[in-house]
Coordinates of C-alpha atoms in Angstrom, one line a residue:
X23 CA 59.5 17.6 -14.1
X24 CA 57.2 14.7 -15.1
X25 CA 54.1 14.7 -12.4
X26 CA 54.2 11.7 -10.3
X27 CA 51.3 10.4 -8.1
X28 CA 51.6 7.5 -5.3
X29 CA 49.3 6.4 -2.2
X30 CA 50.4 5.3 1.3
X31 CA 49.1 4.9 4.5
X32 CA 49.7 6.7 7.7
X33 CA 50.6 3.5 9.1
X34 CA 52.4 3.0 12.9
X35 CA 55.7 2.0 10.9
X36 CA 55.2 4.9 8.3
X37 CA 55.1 7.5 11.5
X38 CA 57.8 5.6 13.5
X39 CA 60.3 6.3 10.6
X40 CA 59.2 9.7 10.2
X41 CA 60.0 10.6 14.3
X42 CA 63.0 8.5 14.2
X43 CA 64.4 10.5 11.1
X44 CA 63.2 13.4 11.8
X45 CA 64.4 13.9 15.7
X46 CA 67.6 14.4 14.9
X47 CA 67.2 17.5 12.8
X48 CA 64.6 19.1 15.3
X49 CA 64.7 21.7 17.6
X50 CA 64.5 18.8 20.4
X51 CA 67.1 16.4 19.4
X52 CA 68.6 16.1 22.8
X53 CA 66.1 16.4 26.0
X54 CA 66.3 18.8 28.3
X55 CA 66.9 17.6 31.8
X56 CA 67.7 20.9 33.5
X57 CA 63.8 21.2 33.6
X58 CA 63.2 17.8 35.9
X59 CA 65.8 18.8 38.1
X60 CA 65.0 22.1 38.9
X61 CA 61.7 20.8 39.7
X62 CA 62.9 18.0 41.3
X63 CA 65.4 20.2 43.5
X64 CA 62.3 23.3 44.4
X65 CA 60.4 20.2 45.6
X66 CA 62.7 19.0 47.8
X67 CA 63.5 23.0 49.0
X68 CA 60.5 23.3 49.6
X69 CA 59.5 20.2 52.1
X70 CA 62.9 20.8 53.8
X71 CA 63.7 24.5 54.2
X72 CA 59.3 25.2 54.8
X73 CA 56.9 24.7 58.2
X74 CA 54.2 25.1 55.8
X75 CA 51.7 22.1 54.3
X76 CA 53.7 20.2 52.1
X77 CA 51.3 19.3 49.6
X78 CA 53.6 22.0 47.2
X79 CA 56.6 19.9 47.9
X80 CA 54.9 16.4 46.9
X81 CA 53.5 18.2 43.4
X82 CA 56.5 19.7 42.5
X83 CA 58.4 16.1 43.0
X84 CA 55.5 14.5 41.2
X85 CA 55.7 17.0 38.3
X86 CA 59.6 16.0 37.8
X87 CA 58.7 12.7 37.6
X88 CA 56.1 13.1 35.0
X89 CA 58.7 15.4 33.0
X90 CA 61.2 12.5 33.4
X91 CA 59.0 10.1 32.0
X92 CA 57.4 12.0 29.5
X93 CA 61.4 12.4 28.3
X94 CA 61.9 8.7 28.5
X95 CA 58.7 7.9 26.7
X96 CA 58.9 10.9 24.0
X97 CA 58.5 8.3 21.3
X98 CA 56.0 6.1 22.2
X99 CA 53.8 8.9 23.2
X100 CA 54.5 10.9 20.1
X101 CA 53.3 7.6 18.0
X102 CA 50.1 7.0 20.6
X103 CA 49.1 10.6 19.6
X104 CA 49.6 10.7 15.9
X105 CA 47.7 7.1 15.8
X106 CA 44.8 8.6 18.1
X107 CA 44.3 12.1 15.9
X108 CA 41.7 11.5 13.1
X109 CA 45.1 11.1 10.2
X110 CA 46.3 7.7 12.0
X111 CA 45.8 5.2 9.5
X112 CA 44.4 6.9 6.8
X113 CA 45.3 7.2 3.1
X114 CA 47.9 9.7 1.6
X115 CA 47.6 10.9 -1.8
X116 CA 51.0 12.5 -3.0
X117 CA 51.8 13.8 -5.8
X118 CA 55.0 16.0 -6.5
X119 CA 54.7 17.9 -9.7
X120 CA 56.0 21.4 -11.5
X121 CA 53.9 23.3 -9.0
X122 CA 55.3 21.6 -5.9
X123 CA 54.4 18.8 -3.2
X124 CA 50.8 18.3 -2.7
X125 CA 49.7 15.3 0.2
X126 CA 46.0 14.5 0.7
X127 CA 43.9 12.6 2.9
X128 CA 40.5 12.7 3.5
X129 CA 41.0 15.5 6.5
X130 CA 43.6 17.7 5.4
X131 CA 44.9 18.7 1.8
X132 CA 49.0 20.6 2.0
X133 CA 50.6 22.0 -1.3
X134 CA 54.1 23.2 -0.9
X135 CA 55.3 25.2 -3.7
X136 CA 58.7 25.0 -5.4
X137 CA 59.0 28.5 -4.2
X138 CA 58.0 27.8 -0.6
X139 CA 60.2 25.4 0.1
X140 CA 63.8 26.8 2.4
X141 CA 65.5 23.4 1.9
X142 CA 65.2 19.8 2.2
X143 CA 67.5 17.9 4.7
X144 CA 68.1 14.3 2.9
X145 CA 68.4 11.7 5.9
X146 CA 69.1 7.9 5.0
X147 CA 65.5 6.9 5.2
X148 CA 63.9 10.4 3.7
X149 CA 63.2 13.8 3.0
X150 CA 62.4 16.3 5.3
X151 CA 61.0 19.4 3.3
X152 CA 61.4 22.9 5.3
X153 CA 59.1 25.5 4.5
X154 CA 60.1 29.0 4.7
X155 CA 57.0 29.1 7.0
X156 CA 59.1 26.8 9.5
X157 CA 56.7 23.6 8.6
X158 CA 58.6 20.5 8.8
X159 CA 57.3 17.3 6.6
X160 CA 58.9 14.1 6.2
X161 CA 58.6 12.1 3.1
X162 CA 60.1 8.5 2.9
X163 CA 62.5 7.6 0.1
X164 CA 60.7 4.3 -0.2
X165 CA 57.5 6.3 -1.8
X166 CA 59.7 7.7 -4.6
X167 CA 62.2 6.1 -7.5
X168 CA 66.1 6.8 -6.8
X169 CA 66.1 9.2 -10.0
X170 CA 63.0 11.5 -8.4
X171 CA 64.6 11.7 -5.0
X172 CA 67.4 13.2 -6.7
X173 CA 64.9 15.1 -8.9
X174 CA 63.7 16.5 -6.3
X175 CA 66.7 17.4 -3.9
X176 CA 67.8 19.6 -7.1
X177 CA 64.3 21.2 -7.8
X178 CA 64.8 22.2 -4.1
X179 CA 67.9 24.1 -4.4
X180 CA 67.1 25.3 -7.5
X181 CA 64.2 27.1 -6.6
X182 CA 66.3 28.4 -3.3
X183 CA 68.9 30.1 -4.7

């Protein structure tokens, strides 16, 4: 495998691509609303069925709410967070190579080896490499040539077997 080397930046569109690909392969594809609603229904419980203060009640209600919204606005906050941490907007260094997949930046250096890697889950926009460690990382195809996307997929499951 020829070495190859590109730069991008963690960009606001860069990390919107990688949640929207990447949520559908999670362990959180689909929210879980039993959570909200057994909050939601403890609250209520508890300011009917109780003589005592209802202050518990109110926060139990209040903490279904914030559950619900923090469902609704998984994405958005996920994106506020990544763009806040000291990686938001920074340069990548990548390079992919006979050793593995290194990225760079000027906080935090990652080399995934060949033999590291359990698979890699092609989506239509790019590459989600899992580590045997249980590390996800999404790579977009638009960083990489047709011919090393393929390159790679194969190195994957060569090394896996």
């Amino acid at each position: 495998m020829q070495s190859f080397k590109t730069q991008f930046t963690l960009s606001r569109d860069y990390l919107a691509e990688c949640f929207d690909q990447s949520l559908p392969h999670g362990k959180n594809a689909k929210p879980n609303y039993l959570f909200p609603v057994l909050l939601l229904a403890a609250g209520v419980g508890t300011l009917i069925f109780t003589e005592h203060s209802k202050v518990l009640g109110y926060m139990l209600i209040a903490l279904a709410i914030l559950e619900l919204l923090h469902i609704r606005f998984r994405r958005a906050w996920w994106l506020a967070r990544q763009m806040w941490g000291k990686s938001g907007g920074s340069e990548v260094a990548l390079t992919v190579d006979e050793a593995g997949i290194t990225t760079k930046n000027a906080h935090v250096k990652t080399t995934l080896l060949w033999p590291d890697i359990e698979r890699i889950i092609e989506t239509e926009l790019g590459l989600i490499v899992v580590a045997k460690s249980g590390g996800r990382h999404y790579l977009s195809k638009s960083l990489f040539t047709a011919d090393l996307v393929n390159e790679i997929i194969t190195r994957s499951k060569g090394e896996c077997a």
